[in-house]
Amino acid sequence: MSVDHRLHLNSLLPPLVKAGLVAADVAQRLSTLPAGHRHPLELIAAQGPDLEALTQWLAQEAGQPYLRIDPLKIDVATVVPLMSHAFAQRHAILAVAVDAQTVTVASAQPYVTEWEAGLAQVLKRSIKRVVANPQAIEHCMGEFYRLAKSVRGADQNIASPANIELLNLGGGDQEPDANDAHIVTIVDWLLQYAFGQRASDIHIEPCRDQGRVRFRIDGLLHDVYQFPPQVTMAVVSRLKSLGRMNVAEKRKPQDGRLKTRSPAGAEVELRLSTLPTAFGEKLVMRIFDPQVLLKDFDQLGLSPEDQQRWHAMTRQAHGIILVTGPTGSGKTSTLYTTLKRLATREVNLCTVEDPVEMVEPAFNQMQVQHNIDLTFASGIRALLRQDPDIIMIGEIRDQETAEMAIQAALTGHLVLSTLHTNDAPSAISRLQELGIAHYLIKATLLGVMAQRLVRLLCPSCKRVTGATCEAAGCAECRDSGYRGRAGVFEIMVMDETLKALITPGTDVQILRQAALRQNMHSLRMAGLLKVQAGLTTLAEVLRVTPADSETNALIVGQ
């Protein structure tokens, strides 16, 4: 194929058949199709072959690097101004990276070079070409330039002479217009993009020169975009307004929530939290997946043995069950799944939460409201007058809440709650630090489950290496090698042997060793079992679980 030669369907089919990527009968059928305006690889992919595999083949044929476009790895705010939307559209190209010497440009026409010299001259940089999926180029081009246009328009509107005069007259108290059409577009894009990327949290962070947007995906934060400071402020104001928060109040932290719909049409709830910082308000939105309420214990990651031990505890008529772990370790999902199972028509199940994270019609949920002195402790006190069978307390944070939980358990109720501790045995010392007497812990505690979330290997691309699997990377997982997360669990069931070790100065290490002898798996051991099952990697387990002596020898052996 010669230079500046556009790809044609009939010239591509014979080498693709020879390479085994297209069947001969499919090629015969394709050869009769009109060329139209679509890229020939898209026409071929419509008949069954994978478009990404076809693109990889094309890159190899052309002797150019192949790139699977991942929007999260592109600094959109930096690359979009490098060329106009019209120029990018005309040549079906997309800038994907830039440094002081080079601009990397993705194209699905590797033999067309007419745009290179002019672009290099304007940008005063050399051009590095990569071959990418034509659909990905077209989709990202539309998204990137639409967003950039809205950001530019919003920035210009905020900086207009009329607005500057208004800001000056208002002594700095006036707000950028949160209902500006461009701001509305930016917020809509931000939410829909987060849903599409499977984000669990959206962080909007004001900085000195630019506002930064980051998504948390499978537990890790990724940079997404940078906004001018005034646009960042307007975006935060818009979201505060949607979340029914006080837009004018910037000095105090606030909480809110909003409901919207995902691209698939499912209703999604977001919890909003603002925090005053040196450069303005930071906003974090936690996205609650409606599917969480539909998950069973297998999907959460509990093994059959874990489920048996957990159900044995939750079947008890009274006592306290604790779930421990850091923020974002999946405690809420575990509790909601458990409560859904326990909430039969024969029992009265009530919760007191701060905040109510997911609304579930199967049980009665109460929101803590500190401004009217409705705390966890006073909430439990009120619930005890409501003839409950099962009570879920969002978190035990202080002595009063802990004492009320103990009181509820002693008076014949099953109480489930969360604590922030590193492992299951540490929950005992934490309760004692909160002022709970050892004999009351002995009398009421049924068991403790500590948990963490590990990233799961992408089923589409994981590679078997010896007895385990390793992360590879593909389009499904954005080249990370991981897709989704599941829990690893450490379940300590309180029996007479363990209760005997609860003393005024409980030695957590002695308690831990005794629990391990009673068949408790440590968090790290539970993770290793998932490694052996080919669900995750050793590196991932070591990243999220605390070290323990039980697994040291096993890890060294691997």
Short mmCIF file of N, CA and C in Angstrom, two decimals, residues 142-301:
data_model
loop_
_atom_site.label_atom_id
_atom_site.label_comp_id
_atom_site.label_asym_id
_atom_site.label_seq_id
_atom_site.Cartn_x
_atom_site.Cartn_y
_atom_site.Cartn_z
N GLY A 142 -15.88 13.27 20.05
CA GLY A 142 -17.16 13.93 20.35
C GLY A 142 -17.25 14.34 21.81
N GLU A 143 -16.88 13.41 22.72
CA GLU A 143 -16.96 13.68 24.16
C GLU A 143 -16.00 14.79 24.57
N PHE A 144 -14.73 14.67 24.14
CA PHE A 144 -13.69 15.62 24.57
C PHE A 144 -14.00 17.04 24.12
N TYR A 145 -14.37 17.19 22.83
CA TYR A 145 -14.59 18.54 22.30
C TYR A 145 -15.89 19.14 22.81
N ARG A 146 -16.90 18.30 23.05
CA ARG A 146 -18.15 18.81 23.62
C ARG A 146 -17.90 19.35 25.03
N LEU A 147 -17.12 18.60 25.82
CA LEU A 147 -16.82 19.04 27.18
C LEU A 147 -15.97 20.31 27.16
N ALA A 148 -14.93 20.32 26.29
CA ALA A 148 -14.04 21.48 26.22
C ALA A 148 -14.83 22.73 25.82
N LYS A 149 -15.79 22.59 24.91
CA LYS A 149 -16.61 23.73 24.49
C LYS A 149 -17.44 24.26 25.65
N SER A 150 -17.99 23.34 26.45
CA SER A 150 -18.80 23.76 27.60
C SER A 150 -17.93 24.44 28.65
N VAL A 151 -16.73 23.88 28.91
CA VAL A 151 -15.83 24.50 29.90
C VAL A 151 -15.42 25.89 29.44
N ARG A 152 -15.08 26.02 28.16
CA ARG A 152 -14.67 27.31 27.60
C ARG A 152 -15.82 28.31 27.67
N GLY A 153 -17.02 27.84 27.30
CA GLY A 153 -18.19 28.72 27.33
C GLY A 153 -18.53 29.17 28.74
N ALA A 154 -18.46 28.23 29.70
CA ALA A 154 -18.76 28.58 31.09
C ALA A 154 -17.74 29.57 31.63
N ASP A 155 -16.47 29.37 31.30
CA ASP A 155 -15.40 30.24 31.77
C ASP A 155 -15.58 31.66 31.21
N GLN A 156 -15.96 31.73 29.93
CA GLN A 156 -16.17 33.04 29.29
C GLN A 156 -17.38 33.76 29.89
N ASN A 157 -18.45 33.00 30.18
CA ASN A 157 -19.65 33.61 30.76
C ASN A 157 -19.36 34.16 32.15
N ILE A 158 -18.60 33.36 32.94
CA ILE A 158 -18.28 33.79 34.30
C ILE A 158 -17.38 35.03 34.27
N ALA A 159 -16.47 35.05 33.27
CA ALA A 159 -15.49 36.14 33.18
C ALA A 159 -16.00 37.32 32.34
N SER A 160 -17.28 37.31 31.94
CA SER A 160 -17.82 38.39 31.12
C SER A 160 -17.84 39.69 31.92
N PRO A 161 -17.74 40.87 31.25
CA PRO A 161 -17.72 42.16 31.97
C PRO A 161 -18.90 42.33 32.92
N ALA A 162 -20.10 41.89 32.49
CA ALA A 162 -21.28 42.05 33.34
C ALA A 162 -21.14 41.25 34.63
N ASN A 163 -20.62 40.01 34.50
CA ASN A 163 -20.46 39.17 35.69
C ASN A 163 -19.37 39.68 36.60
N ILE A 164 -18.27 40.17 36.00
CA ILE A 164 -17.18 40.72 36.81
C ILE A 164 -17.68 41.92 37.61
N GLU A 165 -18.49 42.77 36.95
CA GLU A 165 -19.05 43.94 37.64
C GLU A 165 -19.96 43.50 38.79
N LEU A 166 -20.75 42.46 38.52
CA LEU A 166 -21.67 41.92 39.53
C LEU A 166 -20.89 41.38 40.72
N LEU A 167 -19.79 40.64 40.42
CA LEU A 167 -18.95 40.09 41.48
C LEU A 167 -18.33 41.20 42.32
N ASN A 168 -17.86 42.27 41.63
CA ASN A 168 -17.25 43.37 42.34
C ASN A 168 -18.26 44.11 43.22
N LEU A 169 -19.46 44.33 42.65
CA LEU A 169 -20.48 45.04 43.42
C LEU A 169 -20.94 44.21 44.61
N GLY A 170 -20.92 42.91 44.42
CA GLY A 170 -21.39 42.03 45.50
C GLY A 170 -20.34 41.75 46.55
N GLY A 171 -19.18 42.37 46.43
CA GLY A 171 -18.14 42.16 47.43
C GLY A 171 -17.65 40.73 47.48
N GLY A 172 -17.77 39.99 46.37
CA GLY A 172 -17.28 38.61 46.35
C GLY A 172 -18.31 37.60 46.83
N ASP A 173 -19.54 38.08 47.22
CA ASP A 173 -20.54 37.15 47.73
C ASP A 173 -21.39 36.54 46.63
N GLN A 174 -21.32 37.09 45.42
CA GLN A 174 -22.13 36.57 44.33
C GLN A 174 -21.57 35.23 43.85
N GLU A 175 -22.48 34.39 43.42
CA GLU A 175 -22.10 33.06 42.93
C GLU A 175 -21.96 33.06 41.42
N PRO A 176 -21.00 32.31 40.86
CA PRO A 176 -21.05 32.03 39.43
C PRO A 176 -22.38 31.32 39.14
N ASP A 177 -22.95 31.54 37.98
CA ASP A 177 -24.28 31.02 37.68
C ASP A 177 -24.25 29.50 37.56
N ALA A 178 -24.79 28.83 38.57
CA ALA A 178 -24.80 27.36 38.57
C ALA A 178 -25.82 26.81 37.59
N ASN A 179 -26.73 27.66 37.09
CA ASN A 179 -27.73 27.22 36.11
C ASN A 179 -27.34 27.57 34.69
N ASP A 180 -26.14 28.10 34.51
CA ASP A 180 -25.62 28.37 33.17
C ASP A 180 -25.69 27.08 32.34
N ALA A 181 -26.13 27.19 31.09
CA ALA A 181 -26.31 25.99 30.25
C ALA A 181 -25.03 25.18 30.14
N HIS A 182 -23.88 25.85 30.07
CA HIS A 182 -22.61 25.13 29.97
C HIS A 182 -22.31 24.34 31.25
N ILE A 183 -22.61 24.94 32.41
CA ILE A 183 -22.39 24.25 33.69
C ILE A 183 -23.31 23.04 33.80
N VAL A 184 -24.55 23.19 33.36
CA VAL A 184 -25.50 22.07 33.36
C VAL A 184 -24.95 20.93 32.50
N THR A 185 -24.40 21.26 31.32
CA THR A 185 -23.83 20.25 30.43
C THR A 185 -22.64 19.55 31.08
N ILE A 186 -21.75 20.34 31.73
CA ILE A 186 -20.57 19.77 32.37
C ILE A 186 -20.96 18.79 33.46
N VAL A 187 -21.91 19.18 34.30
CA VAL A 187 -22.34 18.31 35.41
C VAL A 187 -22.98 17.04 34.87
N ASP A 188 -23.81 17.17 33.83
CA ASP A 188 -24.44 15.99 33.23
C ASP A 188 -23.38 15.05 32.66
N TRP A 189 -22.40 15.63 31.96
CA TRP A 189 -21.31 14.81 31.40
C TRP A 189 -20.54 14.10 32.52
N LEU A 190 -20.26 14.83 33.59
CA LEU A 190 -19.47 14.28 34.69
C LEU A 190 -20.16 13.07 35.30
N LEU A 191 -21.45 13.17 35.55
CA LEU A 191 -22.19 12.07 36.16
C LEU A 191 -22.28 10.87 35.22
N GLN A 192 -22.65 11.13 33.96
CA GLN A 192 -22.80 10.02 33.02
C GLN A 192 -21.46 9.34 32.75
N TYR A 193 -20.38 10.12 32.68
CA TYR A 193 -19.06 9.56 32.46
C TYR A 193 -18.64 8.69 33.64
N ALA A 194 -18.94 9.15 34.85
CA ALA A 194 -18.62 8.37 36.05
C ALA A 194 -19.37 7.05 36.06
N PHE A 195 -20.66 7.07 35.67
CA PHE A 195 -21.43 5.82 35.62
C PHE A 195 -20.83 4.86 34.59
N GLY A 196 -20.46 5.42 33.43
CA GLY A 196 -19.89 4.60 32.37
C GLY A 196 -18.55 3.98 32.74
N GLN A 197 -17.79 4.67 33.60
CA GLN A 197 -16.47 4.18 34.00
C GLN A 197 -16.53 3.32 35.27
N ARG A 198 -17.74 3.03 35.75
CA ARG A 198 -17.93 2.21 36.96
C ARG A 198 -17.30 2.85 38.20
N ALA A 199 -17.33 4.18 38.28
CA ALA A 199 -16.74 4.87 39.43
C ALA A 199 -17.63 4.68 40.66
N SER A 200 -16.99 4.58 41.83
CA SER A 200 -17.74 4.51 43.09
C SER A 200 -17.81 5.87 43.77
N ASP A 201 -16.85 6.76 43.43
CA ASP A 201 -16.81 8.08 44.03
C ASP A 201 -16.31 9.09 43.00
N ILE A 202 -16.82 10.33 43.10
CA ILE A 202 -16.35 11.44 42.27
C ILE A 202 -15.79 12.51 43.22
N HIS A 203 -14.54 12.91 43.01
CA HIS A 203 -13.91 13.96 43.82
C HIS A 203 -13.75 15.22 42.97
N ILE A 204 -14.27 16.34 43.44
CA ILE A 204 -14.05 17.64 42.77
C ILE A 204 -13.26 18.49 43.75
N GLU A 205 -12.00 18.78 43.39
CA GLU A 205 -11.06 19.37 44.33
C GLU A 205 -10.54 20.72 43.83
N PRO A 206 -10.82 21.82 44.55
CA PRO A 206 -10.27 23.11 44.14
C PRO A 206 -8.78 23.21 44.50
N CYS A 207 -7.97 23.68 43.57
CA CYS A 207 -6.54 23.87 43.82
C CYS A 207 -6.20 25.33 43.50
N ARG A 208 -4.95 25.70 43.62
CA ARG A 208 -4.56 27.10 43.44
C ARG A 208 -4.86 27.60 42.02
N ASP A 209 -4.44 26.84 41.01
CA ASP A 209 -4.58 27.30 39.63
C ASP A 209 -5.71 26.64 38.86
N GLN A 210 -6.02 25.40 39.19
CA GLN A 210 -7.04 24.64 38.47
C GLN A 210 -7.83 23.80 39.47
N GLY A 211 -9.08 23.48 39.10
CA GLY A 211 -9.85 22.52 39.88
C GLY A 211 -9.63 21.13 39.28
N ARG A 212 -9.55 20.12 40.13
CA ARG A 212 -9.25 18.78 39.65
C ARG A 212 -10.43 17.85 39.90
N VAL A 213 -10.72 16.99 38.92
CA VAL A 213 -11.76 15.98 39.06
C VAL A 213 -11.09 14.61 39.03
N ARG A 214 -11.44 13.79 40.03
CA ARG A 214 -10.91 12.43 40.07
C ARG A 214 -12.04 11.43 40.32
N PHE A 215 -11.91 10.23 39.74
CA PHE A 215 -12.86 9.14 39.96
C PHE A 215 -12.16 8.03 40.74
N ARG A 216 -12.88 7.43 41.69
CA ARG A 216 -12.38 6.21 42.31
C ARG A 216 -13.01 5.01 41.60
N ILE A 217 -12.17 4.18 41.03
CA ILE A 217 -12.63 3.00 40.29
C ILE A 217 -11.91 1.77 40.84
N ASP A 218 -12.68 0.78 41.27
CA ASP A 218 -12.11 -0.42 41.89
C ASP A 218 -11.12 -0.06 43.00
N GLY A 219 -11.46 0.97 43.77
CA GLY A 219 -10.66 1.32 44.93
C GLY A 219 -9.52 2.29 44.71
N LEU A 220 -9.17 2.60 43.45
CA LEU A 220 -8.05 3.50 43.16
C LEU A 220 -8.55 4.78 42.49
N LEU A 221 -7.92 5.92 42.82
CA LEU A 221 -8.31 7.20 42.24
C LEU A 221 -7.61 7.45 40.92
N HIS A 222 -8.34 8.01 39.95
CA HIS A 222 -7.81 8.34 38.63
C HIS A 222 -8.12 9.80 38.31
N ASP A 223 -7.12 10.55 37.83
CA ASP A 223 -7.37 11.92 37.36
C ASP A 223 -8.25 11.87 36.11
N VAL A 224 -9.23 12.76 36.05
CA VAL A 224 -10.17 12.78 34.92
C VAL A 224 -10.10 14.08 34.13
N TYR A 225 -10.11 15.23 34.83
CA TYR A 225 -10.17 16.51 34.11
C TYR A 225 -9.73 17.63 35.05
N GLN A 226 -9.35 18.77 34.44
CA GLN A 226 -9.04 19.98 35.20
C GLN A 226 -9.92 21.12 34.71
N PHE A 227 -10.56 21.82 35.63
CA PHE A 227 -11.41 22.95 35.30
C PHE A 227 -10.77 24.25 35.80
N PRO A 228 -11.02 25.38 35.12
CA PRO A 228 -10.63 26.68 35.68
C PRO A 228 -11.29 26.86 37.06
N PRO A 229 -10.67 27.63 37.96
CA PRO A 229 -11.19 27.75 39.33
C PRO A 229 -12.66 28.17 39.41
N GLN A 230 -13.05 29.19 38.59
CA GLN A 230 -14.43 29.67 38.65
C GLN A 230 -15.42 28.62 38.14
N VAL A 231 -15.00 27.84 37.15
CA VAL A 231 -15.87 26.77 36.63
C VAL A 231 -16.02 25.69 37.69
N THR A 232 -14.92 25.38 38.39
CA THR A 232 -14.99 24.39 39.48
C THR A 232 -15.99 24.83 40.53
N MET A 233 -15.93 26.12 40.88
CA MET A 233 -16.85 26.67 41.88
C MET A 233 -18.31 26.56 41.41
N ALA A 234 -18.53 26.85 40.13
CA ALA A 234 -19.89 26.79 39.58
C ALA A 234 -20.40 25.36 39.52
N VAL A 235 -19.52 24.41 39.17
CA VAL A 235 -19.91 22.99 39.13
C VAL A 235 -20.29 22.51 40.53
N VAL A 236 -19.50 22.88 41.54
CA VAL A 236 -19.81 22.51 42.92
C VAL A 236 -21.14 23.12 43.33
N SER A 237 -21.37 24.40 42.97
CA SER A 237 -22.63 25.06 43.31
C SER A 237 -23.82 24.36 42.66
N ARG A 238 -23.66 23.98 41.40
CA ARG A 238 -24.73 23.27 40.70
C ARG A 238 -25.08 21.95 41.41
N LEU A 239 -24.04 21.21 41.79
CA LEU A 239 -24.28 19.92 42.44
C LEU A 239 -24.87 20.11 43.84
N LYS A 240 -24.43 21.17 44.55
CA LYS A 240 -25.01 21.45 45.86
C LYS A 240 -26.50 21.78 45.72
N SER A 241 -26.83 22.53 44.68
CA SER A 241 -28.23 22.88 44.43
C SER A 241 -29.06 21.62 44.15
N LEU A 242 -28.51 20.73 43.32
CA LEU A 242 -29.21 19.48 43.00
C LEU A 242 -29.38 18.61 44.24
N GLY A 243 -28.38 18.69 45.15
CA GLY A 243 -28.42 17.89 46.37
C GLY A 243 -29.16 18.55 47.51
N ARG A 244 -29.89 19.65 47.21
CA ARG A 244 -30.69 20.38 48.21
C ARG A 244 -29.84 20.83 49.40
N MET A 245 -28.65 21.34 49.10
CA MET A 245 -27.76 21.86 50.12
C MET A 245 -27.80 23.38 50.08
N ASN A 246 -27.28 24.02 51.10
CA ASN A 246 -27.22 25.48 51.16
C ASN A 246 -26.07 25.96 50.28
N VAL A 247 -26.40 26.50 49.12
CA VAL A 247 -25.38 26.90 48.15
C VAL A 247 -24.54 28.06 48.69
N ALA A 248 -25.14 28.95 49.48
CA ALA A 248 -24.43 30.13 49.97
C ALA A 248 -23.46 29.80 51.11
N GLU A 249 -23.68 28.68 51.82
CA GLU A 249 -22.83 28.32 52.95
C GLU A 249 -21.58 27.58 52.47
N LYS A 250 -20.43 28.25 52.63
CA LYS A 250 -19.18 27.65 52.17
C LYS A 250 -18.20 27.37 53.30
N ARG A 251 -18.55 27.81 54.51
CA ARG A 251 -17.60 27.71 55.62
C ARG A 251 -17.77 26.43 56.42
N LYS A 252 -18.92 25.77 56.27
CA LYS A 252 -19.18 24.56 57.05
C LYS A 252 -19.31 23.35 56.13
N PRO A 253 -18.88 22.18 56.59
CA PRO A 253 -19.14 20.95 55.83
C PRO A 253 -20.65 20.72 55.72
N GLN A 254 -21.08 20.18 54.59
CA GLN A 254 -22.50 19.88 54.41
C GLN A 254 -22.65 18.50 53.78
N ASP A 255 -23.84 17.92 53.98
CA ASP A 255 -24.18 16.64 53.35
C ASP A 255 -25.46 16.79 52.56
N GLY A 256 -25.56 16.06 51.48
CA GLY A 256 -26.77 16.07 50.66
C GLY A 256 -26.86 14.78 49.87
N ARG A 257 -27.90 14.65 49.12
CA ARG A 257 -28.04 13.47 48.23
C ARG A 257 -28.88 13.86 47.04
N LEU A 258 -28.66 13.16 45.94
CA LEU A 258 -29.46 13.39 44.75
C LEU A 258 -29.68 12.08 44.02
N LYS A 259 -30.73 12.05 43.23
CA LYS A 259 -31.05 10.89 42.41
C LYS A 259 -31.01 11.28 40.96
N THR A 260 -30.45 10.40 40.14
CA THR A 260 -30.43 10.63 38.70
C THR A 260 -30.52 9.27 38.03
N ARG A 261 -30.29 9.25 36.71
CA ARG A 261 -30.38 7.97 36.00
C ARG A 261 -29.07 7.70 35.26
N SER A 262 -28.71 6.44 35.20
CA SER A 262 -27.51 6.01 34.48
C SER A 262 -27.80 6.00 32.99
N PRO A 263 -26.76 5.85 32.13
CA PRO A 263 -27.02 5.76 30.68
C PRO A 263 -27.98 4.63 30.32
N ALA A 264 -28.01 3.58 31.13
CA ALA A 264 -28.90 2.45 30.86
C ALA A 264 -30.33 2.71 31.35
N GLY A 265 -30.53 3.85 32.05
CA GLY A 265 -31.87 4.18 32.51
C GLY A 265 -32.17 3.78 33.94
N ALA A 266 -31.19 3.15 34.63
CA ALA A 266 -31.41 2.73 36.01
C ALA A 266 -31.29 3.93 36.94
N GLU A 267 -32.12 3.94 37.99
CA GLU A 267 -32.05 5.04 38.96
C GLU A 267 -30.81 4.87 39.83
N VAL A 268 -30.04 5.95 39.97
CA VAL A 268 -28.81 5.92 40.76
C VAL A 268 -28.88 7.00 41.82
N GLU A 269 -28.49 6.65 43.04
CA GLU A 269 -28.48 7.63 44.13
C GLU A 269 -27.04 8.01 44.45
N LEU A 270 -26.82 9.29 44.69
CA LEU A 270 -25.49 9.78 45.05
C LEU A 270 -25.56 10.49 46.40
N ARG A 271 -24.57 10.25 47.24
CA ARG A 271 -24.46 10.97 48.51
C ARG A 271 -23.38 12.03 48.36
N LEU A 272 -23.70 13.28 48.70
CA LEU A 272 -22.79 14.39 48.51
C LEU A 272 -22.23 14.86 49.85
N SER A 273 -20.97 15.25 49.83
CA SER A 273 -20.34 15.78 51.03
C SER A 273 -19.40 16.91 50.62
N THR A 274 -19.53 18.08 51.27
CA THR A 274 -18.63 19.19 50.98
C THR A 274 -17.70 19.42 52.16
N LEU A 275 -16.53 19.99 51.86
CA LEU A 275 -15.54 20.28 52.89
C LEU A 275 -14.83 21.59 52.52
N PRO A 276 -14.83 22.58 53.41
CA PRO A 276 -14.11 23.82 53.10
C PRO A 276 -12.60 23.58 53.11
N THR A 277 -11.89 24.03 52.08
CA THR A 277 -10.44 23.88 51.99
C THR A 277 -9.81 25.25 51.73
N ALA A 278 -8.49 25.29 51.64
CA ALA A 278 -7.77 26.55 51.46
C ALA A 278 -8.17 27.26 50.17
N PHE A 279 -8.58 26.49 49.12
CA PHE A 279 -8.86 27.10 47.82
C PHE A 279 -10.33 27.01 47.43
N GLY A 280 -11.20 26.69 48.39
CA GLY A 280 -12.61 26.59 48.08
C GLY A 280 -13.19 25.28 48.59
N GLU A 281 -14.42 25.01 48.20
CA GLU A 281 -15.10 23.81 48.69
C GLU A 281 -14.72 22.58 47.86
N LYS A 282 -14.33 21.53 48.57
CA LYS A 282 -14.14 20.24 47.92
C LYS A 282 -15.45 19.46 48.04
N LEU A 283 -15.84 18.82 46.94
CA LEU A 283 -17.08 18.03 46.93
C LEU A 283 -16.75 16.59 46.58
N VAL A 284 -17.25 15.67 47.37
CA VAL A 284 -17.11 14.25 47.07
C VAL A 284 -18.50 13.65 46.94
N MET A 285 -18.73 12.91 45.86
CA MET A 285 -20.01 12.23 45.66
C MET A 285 -19.78 10.73 45.67
N ARG A 286 -20.46 10.05 46.55
CA ARG A 286 -20.40 8.59 46.58
C ARG A 286 -21.57 8.05 45.78
N ILE A 287 -21.27 7.19 44.82
CA ILE A 287 -22.31 6.64 43.93
C ILE A 287 -22.75 5.30 44.48
N PHE A 288 -24.03 5.18 44.77
CA PHE A 288 -24.55 3.92 45.30
C PHE A 288 -25.15 3.09 44.18
N ASP A 289 -24.53 1.95 43.97
CA ASP A 289 -24.98 1.04 42.92
C ASP A 289 -26.27 0.37 43.37
N PRO A 290 -27.38 0.55 42.64
CA PRO A 290 -28.63 -0.09 43.05
C PRO A 290 -28.53 -1.61 43.08
N GLN A 291 -27.55 -2.16 42.34
CA GLN A 291 -27.38 -3.61 42.31
C GLN A 291 -26.87 -4.16 43.64
N VAL A 292 -26.29 -3.27 44.49
CA VAL A 292 -25.77 -3.73 45.78
C VAL A 292 -26.86 -4.42 46.59
N LEU A 293 -28.08 -3.86 46.54
CA LEU A 293 -29.18 -4.43 47.31
C LEU A 293 -29.66 -5.76 46.76
N LEU A 294 -29.23 -6.10 45.56
CA LEU A 294 -29.65 -7.36 44.94
C LEU A 294 -28.58 -8.44 45.04
N LYS A 295 -27.41 -8.09 45.60
CA LYS A 295 -26.30 -9.05 45.65
C LYS A 295 -26.57 -10.12 46.70
N ASP A 296 -26.09 -11.34 46.42
CA ASP A 296 -26.15 -12.37 47.44
C ASP A 296 -24.75 -12.54 48.04
N PHE A 297 -24.63 -13.48 48.98
CA PHE A 297 -23.37 -13.62 49.70
C PHE A 297 -22.24 -14.16 48.81
N ASP A 298 -22.60 -14.94 47.80
CA ASP A 298 -21.58 -15.42 46.85
C ASP A 298 -20.96 -14.23 46.11
N GLN A 299 -21.80 -13.29 45.67
CA GLN A 299 -21.31 -12.13 44.93
C GLN A 299 -20.47 -11.20 45.81
N LEU A 300 -20.76 -11.17 47.11
CA LEU A 300 -19.95 -10.36 48.01
C LEU A 300 -18.55 -10.94 48.18
N GLY A 301 -18.42 -12.25 47.94
CA GLY A 301 -17.11 -12.89 48.06
C GLY A 301 -16.99 -13.86 49.21
#
